[in-house]
Coordinates of C-alpha atoms in Angstrom, one line a residue:
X241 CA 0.0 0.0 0.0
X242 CA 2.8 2.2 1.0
X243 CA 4.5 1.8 -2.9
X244 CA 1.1 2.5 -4.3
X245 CA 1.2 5.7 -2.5
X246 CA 4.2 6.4 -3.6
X247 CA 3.4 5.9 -7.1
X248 CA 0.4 7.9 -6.8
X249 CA 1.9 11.0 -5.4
X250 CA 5.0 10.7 -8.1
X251 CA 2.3 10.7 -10.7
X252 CA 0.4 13.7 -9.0
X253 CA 3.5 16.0 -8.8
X254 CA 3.7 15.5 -12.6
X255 CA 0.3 16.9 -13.5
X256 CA -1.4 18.9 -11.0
X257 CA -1.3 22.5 -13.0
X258 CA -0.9 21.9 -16.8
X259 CA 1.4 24.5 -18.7
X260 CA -0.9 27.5 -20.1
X261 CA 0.2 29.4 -23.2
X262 CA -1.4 33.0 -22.1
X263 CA -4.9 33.0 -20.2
X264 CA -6.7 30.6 -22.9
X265 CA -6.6 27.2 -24.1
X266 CA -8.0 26.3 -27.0
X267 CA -11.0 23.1 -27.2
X268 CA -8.5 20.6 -28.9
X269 CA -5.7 20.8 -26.1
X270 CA -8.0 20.8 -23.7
X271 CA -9.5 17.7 -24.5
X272 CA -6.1 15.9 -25.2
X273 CA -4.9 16.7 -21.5
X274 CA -7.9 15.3 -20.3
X275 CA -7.8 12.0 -22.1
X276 CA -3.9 12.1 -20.9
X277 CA -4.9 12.4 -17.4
X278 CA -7.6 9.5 -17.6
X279 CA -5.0 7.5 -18.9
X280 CA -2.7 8.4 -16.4
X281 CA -5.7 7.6 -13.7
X282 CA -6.4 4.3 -15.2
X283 CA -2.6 3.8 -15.1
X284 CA -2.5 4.3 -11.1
X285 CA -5.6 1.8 -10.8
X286 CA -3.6 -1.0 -12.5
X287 CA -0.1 0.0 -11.1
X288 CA -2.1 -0.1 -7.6
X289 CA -3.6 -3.3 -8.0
X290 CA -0.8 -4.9 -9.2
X291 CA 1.2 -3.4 -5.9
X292 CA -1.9 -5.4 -4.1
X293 CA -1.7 -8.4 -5.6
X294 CA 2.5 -8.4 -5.5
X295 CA 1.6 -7.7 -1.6
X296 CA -0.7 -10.7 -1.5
X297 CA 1.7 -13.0 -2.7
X298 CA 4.6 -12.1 -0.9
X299 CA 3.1 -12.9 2.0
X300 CA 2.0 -16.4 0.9
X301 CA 5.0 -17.2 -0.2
X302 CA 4.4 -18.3 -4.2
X303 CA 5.8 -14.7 -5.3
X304 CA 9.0 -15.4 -4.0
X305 CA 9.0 -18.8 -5.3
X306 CA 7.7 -17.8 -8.8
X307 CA 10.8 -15.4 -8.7
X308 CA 13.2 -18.0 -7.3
X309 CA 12.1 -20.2 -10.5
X310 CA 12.6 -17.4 -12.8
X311 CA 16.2 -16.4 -11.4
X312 CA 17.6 -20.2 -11.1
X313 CA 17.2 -20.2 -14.9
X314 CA 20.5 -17.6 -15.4
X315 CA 22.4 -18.7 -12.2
X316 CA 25.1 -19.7 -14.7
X317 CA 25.1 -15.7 -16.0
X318 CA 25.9 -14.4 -12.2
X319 CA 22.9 -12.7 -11.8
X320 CA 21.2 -14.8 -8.7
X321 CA 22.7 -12.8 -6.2
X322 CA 21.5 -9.4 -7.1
X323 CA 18.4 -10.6 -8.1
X324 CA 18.3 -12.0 -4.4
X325 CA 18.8 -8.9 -2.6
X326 CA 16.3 -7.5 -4.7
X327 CA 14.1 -10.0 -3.9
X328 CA 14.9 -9.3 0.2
X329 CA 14.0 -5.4 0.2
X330 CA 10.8 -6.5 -1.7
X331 CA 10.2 -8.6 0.6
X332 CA 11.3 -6.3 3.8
X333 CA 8.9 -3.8 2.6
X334 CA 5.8 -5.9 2.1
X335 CA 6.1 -7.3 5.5
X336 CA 7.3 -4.3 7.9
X337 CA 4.6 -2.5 7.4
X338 CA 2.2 -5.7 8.7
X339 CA 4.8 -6.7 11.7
X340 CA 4.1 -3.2 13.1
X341 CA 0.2 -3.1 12.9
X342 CA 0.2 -6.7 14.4
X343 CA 2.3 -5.7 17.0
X344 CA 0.4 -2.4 17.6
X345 CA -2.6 -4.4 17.5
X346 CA -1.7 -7.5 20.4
X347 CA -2.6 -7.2 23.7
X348 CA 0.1 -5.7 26.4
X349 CA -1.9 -6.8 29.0
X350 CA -1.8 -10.7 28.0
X351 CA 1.9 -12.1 30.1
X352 CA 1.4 -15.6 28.4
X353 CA 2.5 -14.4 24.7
X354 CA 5.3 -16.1 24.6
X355 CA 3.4 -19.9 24.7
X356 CA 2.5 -19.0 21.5
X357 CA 4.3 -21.1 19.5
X358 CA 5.1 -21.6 15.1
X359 CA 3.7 -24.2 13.0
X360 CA 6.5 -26.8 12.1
X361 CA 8.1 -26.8 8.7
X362 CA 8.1 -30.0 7.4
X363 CA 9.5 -29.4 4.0
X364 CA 12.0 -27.1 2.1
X365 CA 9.7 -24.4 1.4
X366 CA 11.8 -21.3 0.3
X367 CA 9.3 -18.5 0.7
X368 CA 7.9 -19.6 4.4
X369 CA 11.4 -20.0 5.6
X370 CA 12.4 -16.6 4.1
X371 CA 9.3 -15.2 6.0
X372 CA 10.0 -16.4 9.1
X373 CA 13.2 -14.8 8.8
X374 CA 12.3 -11.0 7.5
X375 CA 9.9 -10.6 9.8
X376 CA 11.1 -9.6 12.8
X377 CA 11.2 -12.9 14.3
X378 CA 14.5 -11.7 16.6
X379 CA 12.3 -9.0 18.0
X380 CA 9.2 -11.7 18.7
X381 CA 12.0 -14.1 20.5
X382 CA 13.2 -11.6 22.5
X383 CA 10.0 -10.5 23.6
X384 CA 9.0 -14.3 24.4
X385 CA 12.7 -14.7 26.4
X386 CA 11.9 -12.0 28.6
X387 CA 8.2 -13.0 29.6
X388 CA 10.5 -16.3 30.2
X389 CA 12.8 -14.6 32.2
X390 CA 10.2 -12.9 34.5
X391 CA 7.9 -15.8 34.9
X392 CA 10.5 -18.0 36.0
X393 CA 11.8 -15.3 38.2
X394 CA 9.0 -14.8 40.0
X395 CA 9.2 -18.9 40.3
X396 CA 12.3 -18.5 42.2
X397 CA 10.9 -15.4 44.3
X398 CA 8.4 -17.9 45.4
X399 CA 10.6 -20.7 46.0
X400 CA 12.2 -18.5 47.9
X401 CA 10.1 -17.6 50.3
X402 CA 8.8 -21.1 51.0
X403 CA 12.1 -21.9 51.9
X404 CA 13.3 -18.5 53.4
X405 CA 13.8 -20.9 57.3
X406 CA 15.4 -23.3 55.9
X407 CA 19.0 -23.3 55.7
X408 CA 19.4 -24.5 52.0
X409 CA 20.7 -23.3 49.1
X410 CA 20.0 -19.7 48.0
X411 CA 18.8 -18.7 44.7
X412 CA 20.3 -16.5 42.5
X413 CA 18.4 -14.3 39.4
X414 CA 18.4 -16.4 36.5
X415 CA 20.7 -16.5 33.5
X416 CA 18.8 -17.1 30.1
X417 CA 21.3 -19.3 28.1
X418 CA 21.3 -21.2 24.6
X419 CA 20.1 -20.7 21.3
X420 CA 17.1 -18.8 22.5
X421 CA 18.1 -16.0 24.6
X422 CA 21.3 -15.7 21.7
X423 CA 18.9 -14.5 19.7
X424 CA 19.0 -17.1 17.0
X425 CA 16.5 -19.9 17.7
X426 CA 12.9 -18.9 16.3
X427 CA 11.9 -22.7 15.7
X428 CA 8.7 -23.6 16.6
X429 CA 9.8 -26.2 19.8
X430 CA 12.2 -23.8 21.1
X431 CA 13.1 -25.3 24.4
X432 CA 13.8 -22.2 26.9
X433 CA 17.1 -22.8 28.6
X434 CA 18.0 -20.9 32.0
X435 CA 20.8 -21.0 34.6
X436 CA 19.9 -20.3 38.0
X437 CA 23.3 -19.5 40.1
X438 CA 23.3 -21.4 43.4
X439 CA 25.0 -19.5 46.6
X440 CA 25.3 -21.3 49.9
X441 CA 23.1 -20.3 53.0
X442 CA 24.9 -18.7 56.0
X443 CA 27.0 -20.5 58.0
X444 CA 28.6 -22.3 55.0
X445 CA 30.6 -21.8 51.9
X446 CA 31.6 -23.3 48.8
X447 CA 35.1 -24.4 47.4
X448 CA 35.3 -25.4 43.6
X449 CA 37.6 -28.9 43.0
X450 CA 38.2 -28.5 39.4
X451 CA 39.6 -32.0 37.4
X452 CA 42.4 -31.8 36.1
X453 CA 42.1 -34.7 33.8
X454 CA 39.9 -32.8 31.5
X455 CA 40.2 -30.1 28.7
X456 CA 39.4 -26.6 29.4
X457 CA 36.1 -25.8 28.8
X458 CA 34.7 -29.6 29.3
X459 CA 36.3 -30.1 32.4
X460 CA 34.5 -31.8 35.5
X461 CA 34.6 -30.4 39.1
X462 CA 33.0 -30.7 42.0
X463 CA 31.4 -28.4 44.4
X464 CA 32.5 -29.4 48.4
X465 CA 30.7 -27.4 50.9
X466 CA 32.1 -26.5 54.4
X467 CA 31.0 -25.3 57.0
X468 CA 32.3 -21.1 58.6
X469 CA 32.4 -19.8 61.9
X470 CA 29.1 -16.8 62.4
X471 CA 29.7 -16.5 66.2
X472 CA 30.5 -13.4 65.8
X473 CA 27.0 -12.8 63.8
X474 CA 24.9 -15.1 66.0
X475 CA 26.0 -12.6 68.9
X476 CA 25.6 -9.1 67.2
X477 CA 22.0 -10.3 65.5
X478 CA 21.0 -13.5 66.7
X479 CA 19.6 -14.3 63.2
X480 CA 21.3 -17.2 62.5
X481 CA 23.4 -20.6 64.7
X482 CA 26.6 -21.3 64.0
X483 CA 26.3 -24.8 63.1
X484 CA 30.4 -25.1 63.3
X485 CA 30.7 -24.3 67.3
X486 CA 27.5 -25.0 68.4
X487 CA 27.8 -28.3 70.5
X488 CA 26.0 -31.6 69.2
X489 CA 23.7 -32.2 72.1
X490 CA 21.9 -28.3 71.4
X491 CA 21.6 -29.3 67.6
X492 CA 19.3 -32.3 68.0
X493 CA 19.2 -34.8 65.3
X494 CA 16.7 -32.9 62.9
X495 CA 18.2 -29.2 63.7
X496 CA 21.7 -30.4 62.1
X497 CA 23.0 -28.2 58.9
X498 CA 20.5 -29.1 56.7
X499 CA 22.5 -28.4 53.2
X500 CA 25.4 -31.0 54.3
X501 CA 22.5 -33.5 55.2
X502 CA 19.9 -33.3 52.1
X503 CA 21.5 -31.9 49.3
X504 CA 24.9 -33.5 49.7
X505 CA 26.6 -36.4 49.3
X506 CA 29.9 -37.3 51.2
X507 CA 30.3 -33.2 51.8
X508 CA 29.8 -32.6 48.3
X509 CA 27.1 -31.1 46.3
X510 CA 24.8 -33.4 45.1
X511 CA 23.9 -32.5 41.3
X512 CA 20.4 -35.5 41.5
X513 CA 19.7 -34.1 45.3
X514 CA 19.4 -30.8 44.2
X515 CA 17.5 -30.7 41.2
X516 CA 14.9 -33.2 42.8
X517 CA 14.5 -30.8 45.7
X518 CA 14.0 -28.0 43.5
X519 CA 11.4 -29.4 41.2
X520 CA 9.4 -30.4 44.8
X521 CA 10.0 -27.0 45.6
X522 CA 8.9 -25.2 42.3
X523 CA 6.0 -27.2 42.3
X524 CA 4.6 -26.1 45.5
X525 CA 5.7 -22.3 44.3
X526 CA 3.9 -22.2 41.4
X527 CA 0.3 -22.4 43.6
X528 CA 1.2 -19.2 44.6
X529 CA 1.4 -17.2 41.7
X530 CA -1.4 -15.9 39.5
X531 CA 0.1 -17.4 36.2
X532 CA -1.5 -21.1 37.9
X533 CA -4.4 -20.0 37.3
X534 CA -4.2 -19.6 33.7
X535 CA -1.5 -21.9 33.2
X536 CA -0.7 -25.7 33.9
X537 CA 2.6 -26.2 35.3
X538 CA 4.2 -29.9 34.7
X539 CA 7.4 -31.1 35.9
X540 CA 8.6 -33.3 33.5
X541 CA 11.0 -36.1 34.4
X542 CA 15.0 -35.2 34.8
X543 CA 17.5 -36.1 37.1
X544 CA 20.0 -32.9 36.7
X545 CA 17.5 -30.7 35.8
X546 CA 14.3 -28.7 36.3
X547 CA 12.2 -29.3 32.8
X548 CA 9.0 -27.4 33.1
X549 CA 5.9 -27.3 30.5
X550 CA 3.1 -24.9 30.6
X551 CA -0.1 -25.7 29.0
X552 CA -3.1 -22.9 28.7
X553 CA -6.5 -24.0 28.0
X554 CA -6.1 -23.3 24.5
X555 CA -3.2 -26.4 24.4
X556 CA -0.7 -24.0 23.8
X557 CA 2.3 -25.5 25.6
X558 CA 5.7 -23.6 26.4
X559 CA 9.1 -25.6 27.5
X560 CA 11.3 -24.2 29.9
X561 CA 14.5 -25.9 31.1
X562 CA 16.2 -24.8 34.4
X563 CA 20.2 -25.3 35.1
X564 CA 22.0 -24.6 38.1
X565 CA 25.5 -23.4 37.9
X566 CA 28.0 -22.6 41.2
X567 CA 30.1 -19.3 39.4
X568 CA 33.9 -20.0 39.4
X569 CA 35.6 -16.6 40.8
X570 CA 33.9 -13.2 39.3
X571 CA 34.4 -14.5 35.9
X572 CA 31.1 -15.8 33.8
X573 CA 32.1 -19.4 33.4
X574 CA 30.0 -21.8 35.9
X575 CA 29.9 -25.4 37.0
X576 CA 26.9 -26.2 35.7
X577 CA 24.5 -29.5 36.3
X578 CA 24.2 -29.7 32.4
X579 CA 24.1 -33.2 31.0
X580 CA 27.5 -34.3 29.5
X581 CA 27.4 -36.5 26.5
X582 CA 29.5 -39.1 27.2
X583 CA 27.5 -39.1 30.8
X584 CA 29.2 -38.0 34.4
X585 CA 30.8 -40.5 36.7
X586 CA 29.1 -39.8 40.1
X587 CA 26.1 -37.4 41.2
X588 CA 28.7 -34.9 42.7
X589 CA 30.6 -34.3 39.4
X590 CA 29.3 -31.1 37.8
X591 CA 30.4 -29.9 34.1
X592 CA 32.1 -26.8 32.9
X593 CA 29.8 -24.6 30.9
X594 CA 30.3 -21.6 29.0
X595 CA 27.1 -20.7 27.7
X596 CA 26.8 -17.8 30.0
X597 CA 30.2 -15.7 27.9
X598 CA 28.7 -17.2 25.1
X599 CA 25.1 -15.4 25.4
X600 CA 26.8 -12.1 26.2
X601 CA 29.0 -12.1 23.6
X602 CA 25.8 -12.1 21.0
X603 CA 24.0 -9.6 23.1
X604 CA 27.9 -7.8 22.7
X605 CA 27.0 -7.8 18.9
X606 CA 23.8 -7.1 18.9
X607 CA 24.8 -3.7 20.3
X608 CA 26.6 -3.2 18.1
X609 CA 25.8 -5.0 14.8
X610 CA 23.6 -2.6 12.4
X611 CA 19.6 -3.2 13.3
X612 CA 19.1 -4.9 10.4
X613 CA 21.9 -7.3 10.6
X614 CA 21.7 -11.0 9.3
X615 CA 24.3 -12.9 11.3
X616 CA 21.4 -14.4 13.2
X617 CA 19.7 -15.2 9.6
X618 CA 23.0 -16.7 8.6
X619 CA 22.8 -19.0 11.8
X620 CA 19.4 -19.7 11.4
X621 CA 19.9 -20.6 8.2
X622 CA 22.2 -22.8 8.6
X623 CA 21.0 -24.6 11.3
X624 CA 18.6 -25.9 9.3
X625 CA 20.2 -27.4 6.9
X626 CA 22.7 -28.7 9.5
X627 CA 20.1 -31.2 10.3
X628 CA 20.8 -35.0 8.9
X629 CA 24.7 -34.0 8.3
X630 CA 27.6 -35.0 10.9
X631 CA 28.5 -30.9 11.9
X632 CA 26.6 -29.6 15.4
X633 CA 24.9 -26.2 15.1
X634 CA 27.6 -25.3 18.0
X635 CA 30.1 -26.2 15.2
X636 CA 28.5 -23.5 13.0
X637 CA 28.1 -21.2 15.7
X638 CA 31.8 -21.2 16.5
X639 CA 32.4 -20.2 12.7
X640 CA 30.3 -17.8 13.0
X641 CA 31.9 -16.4 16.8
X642 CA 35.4 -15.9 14.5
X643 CA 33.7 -14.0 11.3
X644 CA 31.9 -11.5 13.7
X645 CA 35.1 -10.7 14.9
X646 CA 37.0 -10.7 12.0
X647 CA 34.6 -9.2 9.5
X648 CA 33.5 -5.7 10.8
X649 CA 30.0 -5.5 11.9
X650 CA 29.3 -2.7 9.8
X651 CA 29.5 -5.6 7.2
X652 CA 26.7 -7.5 8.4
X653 CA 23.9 -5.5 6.8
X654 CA 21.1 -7.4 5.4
X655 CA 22.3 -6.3 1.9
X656 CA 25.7 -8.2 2.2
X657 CA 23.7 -12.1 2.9
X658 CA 24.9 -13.7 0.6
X659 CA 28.4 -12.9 0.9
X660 CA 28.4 -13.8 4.5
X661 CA 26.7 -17.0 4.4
X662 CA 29.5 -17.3 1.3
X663 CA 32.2 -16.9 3.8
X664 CA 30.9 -18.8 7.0
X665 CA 31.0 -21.8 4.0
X666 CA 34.4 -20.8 3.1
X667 CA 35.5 -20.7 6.6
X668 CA 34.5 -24.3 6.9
X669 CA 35.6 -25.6 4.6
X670 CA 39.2 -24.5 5.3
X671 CA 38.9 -25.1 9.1
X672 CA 38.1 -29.4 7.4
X673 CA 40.8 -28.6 5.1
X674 CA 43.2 -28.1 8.0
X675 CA 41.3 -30.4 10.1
X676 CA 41.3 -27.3 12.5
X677 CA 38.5 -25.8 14.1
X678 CA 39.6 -23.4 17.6
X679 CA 37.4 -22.9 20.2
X680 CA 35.9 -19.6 20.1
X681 CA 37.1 -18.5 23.7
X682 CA 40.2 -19.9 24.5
X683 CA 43.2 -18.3 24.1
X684 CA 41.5 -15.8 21.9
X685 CA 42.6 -12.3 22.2
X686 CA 39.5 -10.7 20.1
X687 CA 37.0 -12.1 22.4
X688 CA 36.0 -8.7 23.5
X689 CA 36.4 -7.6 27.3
X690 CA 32.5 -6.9 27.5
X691 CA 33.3 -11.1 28.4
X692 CA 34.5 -11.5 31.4
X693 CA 36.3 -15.1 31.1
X694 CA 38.8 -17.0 33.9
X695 CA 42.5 -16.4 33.4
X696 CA 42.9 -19.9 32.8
X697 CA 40.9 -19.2 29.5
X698 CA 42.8 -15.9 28.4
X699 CA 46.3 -18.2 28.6
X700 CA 44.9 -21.1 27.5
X701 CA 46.2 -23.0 24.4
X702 CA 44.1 -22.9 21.5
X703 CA 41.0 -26.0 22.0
X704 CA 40.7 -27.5 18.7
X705 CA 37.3 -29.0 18.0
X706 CA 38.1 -30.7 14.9
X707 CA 40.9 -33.0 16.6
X708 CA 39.0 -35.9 16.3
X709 CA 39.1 -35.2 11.8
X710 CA 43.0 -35.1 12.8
X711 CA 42.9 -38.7 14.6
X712 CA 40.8 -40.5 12.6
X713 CA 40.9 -39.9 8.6
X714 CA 37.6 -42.2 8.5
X715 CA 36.0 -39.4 10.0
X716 CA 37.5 -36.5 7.9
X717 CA 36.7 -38.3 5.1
X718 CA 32.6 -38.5 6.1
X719 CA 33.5 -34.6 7.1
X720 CA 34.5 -33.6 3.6
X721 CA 31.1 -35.4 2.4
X722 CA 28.9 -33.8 5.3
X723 CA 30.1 -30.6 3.9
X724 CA 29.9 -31.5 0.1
X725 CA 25.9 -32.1 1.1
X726 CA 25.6 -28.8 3.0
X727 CA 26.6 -26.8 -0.1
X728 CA 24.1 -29.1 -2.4
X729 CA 21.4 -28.3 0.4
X730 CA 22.3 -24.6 0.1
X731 CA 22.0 -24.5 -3.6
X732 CA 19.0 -26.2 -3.8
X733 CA 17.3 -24.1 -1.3
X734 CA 18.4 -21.2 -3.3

């Protein structure tokens, strides 16, 4: 509608006061300019309806695969990519325009948006995938993490005051983490990942035993509690015992320091204790906030986890996935109860995670990336048509983590697409070339300081993820393959 305008107002400015020759015009002339002007009238209806119609099908998708049809036919001619970004600002400025009034048009008032969920895509279908991505699905994610973030804070809130006499663990504000809160994960069964810090209750404290035996960042450790001296407190405020000094016989056997008995095992944090006390815990929390009555709140089994789904009325269901993490120093890295794949050997072992530097370092960029930037479209992108092959999304993602700091930002407009997702498959494919792929925050000096990181990680040696290509040329072999499908995939889907 906006273009029709546009066209209207162009045509307008060309004939709203018709040259004169003196003060008279003869009959002749004036009956040519007005069959010129019903011409140029009729003109404006068919440009207008054409502008419709274009509209229509942009948003259903066949325009942009009608076009797709057309422009596959002189790929070998070079002119697919400019035809492409064409096609992209076509398509930006049929849909920007309906983004705002739906988003002008929702409720503010409704907190359960973000249980709103996509229909699945079951097939390669160019112009729906292409929609998903121009219209500001980044924006709509973002909105759905923080209604995320503040319903599972007000979780916690609750949990805490039902254990507020209890001398347990204490917990901290949560940490959105993974593909969602990075911004790049608009699939319809997004499962919403959050870390919740755990700090121990007065009177004890924690000491981090990191293995040695591992690499840096997959390292176990464990978490052994101890117990302090608050004499000195108990006297001044009288607000807590100081289960250290106090003598046995005035503890009783259920009055004991309840973290070393429950959540423990052998003076160590227990990873299977704690999460099962915590899903006991949210469930009784979740009666007190008004969300239960809208809202059905199941725990869902996991041993070193909270998994939550939340079902309206409607069926609508969201997933939510609660961590817990014990923060190593003031860096951003955590000992985190997150699933290893090989497994873990005991319930005490805990595993190095470091999604927390990894989600500020995309918030870093999205600071300071251009508005319209497409590095989450290129990582959208390919995640997709990671799917069947032998590379991890994580593998792309690290790619990715080195071109944003390589490439300048101001590079990453939408208009420059297709050379980026051009150079992420470049950067691959020298990375299985070398049969070298380094971990993005290791021994890197561009990670930027905005990540605060151990200094175990800023001396590190370089990790590299592709060792396993260098070991075993069976598997570099299937590599090369993986990678020969991913650009067939891409080529096809353009």
């Amino acid at each position: 509608m906006a273009g029709g305008i546009v066209l209207i107002l162009a045509v307008l400015g060309i004939v709203p006061h018709p040259l004169k020759v003196g003060d008279q015009i003869d009959l002749a002339t004036q009956q040519r300019m007005q069959q010129r002007e019903e011409q140029l009238r009729q003109e404006m209806i068919r440009l207008q309806q054409e502008f419709d119609k274009m509209t229509q099908e942009l948003q259903s998708g066949l325009f942009l695969k009608n076009m797709l049809l057309a422009m596959w036919e002189v790929w070998p001619f070079g002119a697919l990519p400019g035809a492409l970004v064409l096609l992209f600002e076509l398509f930006w400025m049929a849909t920007e325009v309906d983004s705002d009034e739906s988003e002008s048009s929702s409720d503010e008032s409704s907190s359960s948006s973000e249980e709103e969920e996509e229909a699945p895509v079951n097939e390669w279908d160019v112009g729906r995938f292409l929609m998903q991505q121009m219209q500001v699905p980044v924006l709509h994610l973002a909105k759905r993490c923080k209604v995320v973030e503040v319903l599972v804070g007000d979780l916690l809130h609750a949990c805490h005051l039902i254990t507020l006499n209890t001398p347990l663990l204490r917990l901290e504000q949560c940490i959105g983490v993974g593909s969602a809160f990075e911004g790049w994960s608009s699939h319809w069964d997004t499962v919403y990942s959050l870390l919740v810090p755990l700090k121990p209750p007065t009177g004890h404290c924690f000491h981090l035993e990191l293995g040695a035996g591992g690499e840096l960042p997959a390292r176990h450790g464990r978490v052994r509690v101890e117990l302090e001296c608050v004499c000195l407190r108990q006297q001044l405020l009288g607000d807590v015992r100081c289960f250290l000094h106090r003598p046995e016989a005035e503890l009783g056997r259920n009055q004991g320091p309840c973290l070393l008995q429950y959540l423990c095992s052998h003076s160590y944090l227990d990873v299977e204790k704690t999460a099962r006390w915590f899903q006991l815990t949210a469930m009784n929390a979740w009666l007190l906030l008004p969300a239960s009555h809208r809202c059905r709140l199941t725990v869902l089994p996991s041993s070193r986890s909270c998994k939550l789904r939340l079902e309206k009325v409607s069926g609508r269901s969201l997933s939510i996935e609660i961590l817990f993490g014990v923060q190593q120093g003031d860096s951003r890295v955590f000992l985190t109860s997150q699933q290893a794949r090989a497994g873990l050997p005991s319930s005490t072992t805990w595993l190095e995670s470091c999604a927390v530097p990894e989600m500020l370092f995309f918030r870093f960029v999205a600071r300071q990336a251009p508005q319209d930037s497409c590095h989450l479209t290129c990582l959208n992108l390919f995640a997709r048509l990671l799917e069947g092959t032998g590379f991890s999304t994580y593998c792309l993602k690290t790619v990715l983590m080195h071109l944003l700091t390589v490439i300048p930002l101001s590079r990453w407009h939408r208009g420059h697409l297709l050379e980026r997702v051009d150079g992420i498959l470049q950067y691959l494919q020298r990375c299985l070339e070398d049969k070298q792929l380094h971990h993005f925050l290791l021994g890197n000096e561009r990670v930027p300081r905005e990540v605060p990181l151990p200094v175990a990680f800023q001396t590190a040696s370089p990790l590299n993820l592709f060792q396993r290509l260098a070991q075993e040329p069976d598997a570099h072999a299937q590599a090369l393959r993986d990678f020969r499908r991913l650009q067939v995939r891409l080529r096809s889907l353009l």
